[in-house]
Amino acid sequence: MKFSKPLSYLLSFFYPSRCPFCGNVSQPFVTCCDNCRPKIKIQTGKYFIGNRWLCTSPFRYSGLPKQAVLKLKFNSCGQISWAMGKYMTDAIKESFSDYSFDVVTFVPMHRKRKRKSLYNHSKLLASSIAKNLSLPMKNLLIKTEYNKPQHKLNRDERIKTIKNTFRADSKSLDFIKGKTILLCDDVLTTGSTLSECCKVLEKAGAKDVFCVAFAKA
Ligand SMILES: [Zn+2]
């Protein structure tokens, strides 16, 4: 749902914006509170995943940015996704200025996991990025297997368990063909999740896939 700016201000009284790093209430449309601003270090980087696809991220996964990801994941703190998506949008503009995208999508959750969580945090980030870049956001992928959460696994287990666990959403097969897609996730760790998703999208006929994560581990 898209609200006008005055209405967004009004809504912010009931659902105030929060600083993604400390969780305190902050000014609407401000990405970070005055306390945290001097402490955060933007380290925009560009990384290859699966030796093939490019991924960018504004932060490294430690300190305050790590706190932001944990808040988004486990504290049902949807009010911080706008600000996190804004940092990711800046990284996209810096790293992928030579490219244009047709659509924003996200790493999907298995339906069992969806039942347990209030929302898919990667989808919230994708939605913020899509608004910032004036692009459509679409659900293009389905998670077919239920795995243990990735952060509980080591590198080899991650790569093994994530293989062949995504497929393209049959409703989106026509849409994917020939598109340049921006794929979002919260954290880039081994890149195994993102590269599996890129593979599926390419196999379904995407022209190109680029990735963005909030933080690189
Ligand atoms: Zn703060």
Tab-separated table of C-alpha atoms and ligand atoms in Angstrom:
chain	number	residue	atom	x	y	z
A	1	MET	CA	0.000	0.000	0.000
A	2	LYS	CA	1.358	3.430	-0.896
A	3	PHE	CA	0.471	6.456	1.231
A	4	SER	CA	0.832	10.128	0.364
A	5	LYS	CA	3.484	12.002	2.353
A	6	PRO	CA	1.000	13.900	4.631
A	7	LEU	CA	-0.840	10.667	5.373
A	8	SER	CA	2.467	8.923	6.075
A	9	TYR	CA	3.290	11.661	8.608
A	10	LEU	CA	-0.096	11.140	10.250
A	11	LEU	CA	0.423	7.362	10.357
A	12	SER	CA	3.858	7.869	11.896
A	13	PHE	CA	2.122	9.036	15.104
A	14	PHE	CA	0.540	5.622	15.436
A	15	TYR	CA	3.332	3.549	13.872
A	16	PRO	CA	6.400	5.716	14.492
A	17	SER	CA	9.565	5.314	12.394
A	18	ARG	CA	12.341	3.672	14.294
A	19	CYS	CA	16.088	3.903	13.969
A	20	PRO	CA	17.117	0.507	12.512
A	21	PHE	CA	20.268	0.393	14.627
A	22	CYS	CA	19.013	1.099	18.164
A	23	GLY	CA	15.246	0.734	17.689
A	24	ASN	CA	14.408	4.131	19.233
A	25	VAL	CA	11.655	6.238	17.726
A	26	SER	CA	13.137	8.590	15.107
A	27	GLN	CA	11.948	11.353	12.781
A	28	PRO	CA	9.814	10.189	9.857
A	29	PHE	CA	11.846	9.726	6.636
A	30	VAL	CA	15.164	9.796	8.511
A	31	THR	CA	17.265	6.653	8.091
A	32	CYS	CA	19.098	6.801	11.412
A	33	CYS	CA	18.866	8.592	14.796
A	34	ASP	CA	21.377	11.286	15.801
A	35	ASN	CA	22.934	8.974	18.397
A	36	CYS	CA	23.737	6.180	15.957
A	37	ARG	CA	24.725	8.328	12.959
A	38	PRO	CA	28.357	8.924	14.044
A	39	LYS	CA	28.736	5.254	14.976
A	40	ILE	CA	27.689	3.641	11.712
A	41	LYS	CA	30.128	3.068	8.892
A	42	ILE	CA	28.785	2.674	5.363
A	43	GLN	CA	31.048	0.221	3.522
A	44	THR	CA	29.392	-0.249	0.161
A	45	GLY	CA	30.943	-3.185	-1.642
A	46	LYS	CA	30.380	-5.212	-4.801
A	47	TYR	CA	30.857	-8.975	-4.628
A	48	PHE	CA	30.627	-11.903	-7.026
A	49	ILE	CA	28.397	-14.729	-5.932
A	50	GLY	CA	28.629	-18.165	-7.518
A	51	ASN	CA	31.474	-16.644	-9.616
A	52	ARG	CA	28.849	-15.118	-11.796
A	53	TRP	CA	26.302	-12.710	-10.357
A	54	LEU	CA	27.012	-9.349	-8.776
A	55	CYS	CA	25.771	-8.444	-5.322
A	56	THR	CA	26.091	-5.133	-3.523
A	57	SER	CA	25.559	-4.225	0.123
A	58	PRO	CA	25.932	-1.008	2.140
A	59	PHE	CA	27.229	-2.597	5.370
A	60	ARG	CA	29.361	-5.363	6.829
A	61	TYR	CA	27.534	-7.785	9.116
A	62	SER	CA	28.836	-6.692	12.520
A	63	GLY	CA	28.107	-4.099	15.206
A	64	LEU	CA	25.067	-1.869	14.632
A	65	PRO	CA	24.172	-3.130	11.112
A	66	LYS	CA	24.073	-6.681	12.534
A	67	GLN	CA	21.745	-5.426	15.303
A	68	ALA	CA	19.478	-3.942	12.624
A	69	VAL	CA	19.224	-7.282	10.777
A	70	LEU	CA	18.460	-9.152	14.016
A	71	LYS	CA	15.774	-6.599	14.913
A	72	LEU	CA	14.167	-6.954	11.491
A	73	LYS	CA	14.293	-10.758	11.657
A	74	PHE	CA	13.294	-11.538	15.197
A	75	ASN	CA	11.586	-8.529	16.779
A	76	SER	CA	8.811	-8.128	14.214
A	77	CYS	CA	10.045	-4.578	13.790
A	78	GLY	CA	8.583	-3.726	10.388
A	79	GLN	CA	9.000	-0.001	11.053
A	80	ILE	CA	12.746	-0.211	10.396
A	81	SER	CA	12.525	-1.824	6.947
A	82	TRP	CA	11.970	1.522	5.204
A	83	ALA	CA	15.297	2.913	6.482
A	84	MET	CA	17.198	-0.321	5.795
A	85	GLY	CA	15.847	-0.375	2.237
A	86	LYS	CA	16.962	3.222	1.780
A	87	TYR	CA	20.587	2.309	2.588
A	88	MET	CA	20.324	-0.627	0.175
A	89	THR	CA	18.930	1.671	-2.536
A	90	ASP	CA	21.942	3.974	-2.138
A	91	ALA	CA	24.275	0.957	-2.529
A	92	ILE	CA	22.421	-0.088	-5.710
A	93	LYS	CA	22.727	3.424	-7.158
A	94	GLU	CA	26.445	3.493	-6.371
A	95	SER	CA	27.359	-0.042	-7.492
A	96	PHE	CA	24.971	-0.643	-10.393
A	97	SER	CA	24.735	2.820	-11.950
A	98	ASP	CA	25.372	1.337	-15.420
A	99	TYR	CA	22.377	-1.005	-15.261
A	100	SER	CA	18.627	-0.601	-15.301
A	101	PHE	CA	16.210	-3.047	-13.777
A	102	ASP	CA	12.707	-4.169	-14.700
A	103	VAL	CA	11.561	-5.563	-11.374
A	104	VAL	CA	12.553	-6.107	-7.735
A	105	THR	CA	12.076	-9.510	-6.114
A	106	PHE	CA	13.174	-11.214	-2.901
A	107	VAL	CA	14.303	-14.536	-1.428
A	108	PRO	CA	11.058	-16.319	-0.564
A	109	MET	CA	10.198	-18.131	2.672
A	110	HIS	CA	8.811	-21.642	2.815
A	111	ARG	CA	5.070	-21.588	3.648
A	112	LYS	CA	5.773	-23.367	6.978
A	113	ARG	CA	8.216	-20.621	7.997
A	114	LYS	CA	5.741	-17.963	6.803
A	115	ARG	CA	3.187	-19.300	9.269
A	116	LYS	CA	5.650	-18.816	12.138
A	117	SER	CA	6.864	-15.327	11.176
A	118	LEU	CA	4.712	-12.256	10.931
A	119	TYR	CA	6.242	-11.411	7.567
A	120	ASN	CA	9.086	-12.170	5.192
A	121	HIS	CA	11.776	-9.634	6.132
A	122	SER	CA	13.440	-9.835	2.678
A	123	LYS	CA	10.100	-8.923	1.121
A	124	LEU	CA	9.859	-5.823	3.338
A	125	LEU	CA	13.320	-4.716	2.199
A	126	ALA	CA	12.428	-5.400	-1.447
A	127	SER	CA	9.270	-3.353	-1.072
A	128	SER	CA	11.202	-0.351	0.278
A	129	ILE	CA	13.769	-0.607	-2.554
A	130	ALA	CA	11.063	-0.936	-5.220
A	131	LYS	CA	9.356	2.243	-3.942
A	132	ASN	CA	12.656	4.143	-3.875
A	133	LEU	CA	13.543	3.093	-7.432
A	134	SER	CA	9.946	3.403	-8.746
A	135	LEU	CA	10.011	-0.214	-9.892
A	136	PRO	CA	7.394	-2.929	-9.504
A	137	MET	CA	7.972	-5.586	-6.853
A	138	LYS	CA	6.942	-9.134	-7.662
A	139	ASN	CA	7.061	-12.504	-5.990
A	140	LEU	CA	8.887	-14.574	-8.642
A	141	LEU	CA	10.207	-17.503	-6.603
A	142	ILE	CA	8.828	-20.283	-4.407
A	143	LYS	CA	10.746	-22.076	-1.668
A	144	THR	CA	9.945	-25.742	-2.142
A	145	GLU	CA	11.835	-27.353	0.748
A	146	TYR	CA	11.749	-26.469	4.416
A	147	ASN	CA	15.306	-26.173	5.810
A	148	LYS	CA	16.698	-25.350	9.196
A	149	PRO	CA	17.373	-21.607	9.430
A	150	GLN	CA	20.616	-20.915	7.526
A	151	HIS	CA	22.285	-19.076	10.413
A	152	LYS	CA	22.297	-22.340	12.403
A	153	LEU	CA	24.369	-24.148	9.745
A	154	ASN	CA	28.036	-24.078	8.802
A	155	ARG	CA	29.256	-23.192	5.305
A	156	ASP	CA	29.214	-26.715	3.828
A	157	GLU	CA	25.809	-27.503	5.336
A	158	ARG	CA	24.397	-24.263	3.954
A	159	ILE	CA	25.535	-25.007	0.415
A	160	LYS	CA	24.255	-28.593	0.566
A	161	THR	CA	20.856	-27.897	2.113
A	162	ILE	CA	19.966	-24.945	-0.092
A	163	LYS	CA	20.582	-26.758	-3.420
A	164	ASN	CA	17.443	-27.238	-5.530
A	165	THR	CA	15.112	-25.791	-2.911
A	166	PHE	CA	13.684	-22.956	-5.019
A	167	ARG	CA	11.611	-22.865	-8.172
A	168	ALA	CA	10.136	-20.105	-10.296
A	169	ASP	CA	6.526	-19.286	-9.454
A	170	SER	CA	4.478	-20.781	-12.297
A	171	LYS	CA	2.290	-17.637	-12.355
A	172	SER	CA	5.384	-15.538	-13.142
A	173	LEU	CA	7.009	-17.691	-15.839
A	174	ASP	CA	5.899	-15.471	-18.732
A	175	PHE	CA	6.853	-12.339	-16.856
A	176	ILE	CA	10.428	-13.464	-16.013
A	177	LYS	CA	11.467	-13.977	-19.650
A	178	GLY	CA	13.898	-11.307	-20.853
A	179	LYS	CA	13.796	-9.295	-17.609
A	180	THR	CA	16.697	-7.774	-15.676
A	181	ILE	CA	15.905	-8.610	-12.063
A	182	LEU	CA	17.092	-7.159	-8.770
A	183	LEU	CA	16.993	-9.819	-6.045
A	184	CYS	CA	16.994	-8.855	-2.333
A	185	ASP	CA	18.023	-10.615	0.831
A	186	ASP	CA	18.992	-9.389	4.295
A	187	VAL	CA	22.499	-10.850	4.665
A	188	LEU	CA	25.052	-12.125	2.162
A	189	THR	CA	26.940	-14.962	3.883
A	190	THR	CA	28.236	-17.705	1.560
A	191	GLY	CA	26.061	-16.474	-1.298
A	192	SER	CA	24.583	-19.973	-1.648
A	193	THR	CA	20.962	-18.854	-1.188
A	194	LEU	CA	21.247	-15.939	-3.586
A	195	SER	CA	23.114	-17.942	-6.230
A	196	GLU	CA	20.483	-20.715	-6.112
A	197	CYS	CA	17.781	-18.083	-6.668
A	198	CYS	CA	19.770	-16.467	-9.514
A	199	LYS	CA	20.171	-19.877	-11.186
A	200	VAL	CA	16.426	-20.519	-11.056
A	201	LEU	CA	15.588	-17.079	-12.453
A	202	GLU	CA	18.105	-17.458	-15.290
A	203	LYS	CA	16.825	-20.910	-16.128
A	204	ALA	CA	13.324	-19.445	-16.300
A	205	GLY	CA	14.570	-16.995	-18.939
A	206	ALA	CA	15.652	-13.877	-17.024
A	207	LYS	CA	18.057	-11.754	-19.068
A	208	ASP	CA	20.182	-10.872	-16.046
A	209	VAL	CA	20.014	-10.980	-12.247
A	210	PHE	CA	21.695	-8.627	-9.762
A	211	CYS	CA	21.567	-8.999	-5.981
A	212	VAL	CA	21.468	-6.683	-3.017
A	213	ALA	CA	21.793	-7.471	0.691
A	214	PHE	CA	21.754	-5.149	3.682
A	215	ALA	CA	25.010	-6.546	5.063
A	216	LYS	CA	27.879	-8.757	3.934
A	217	ALA	CA	29.117	-11.299	6.505
B	1	ZN	ZN	19.726	4.831	16.697
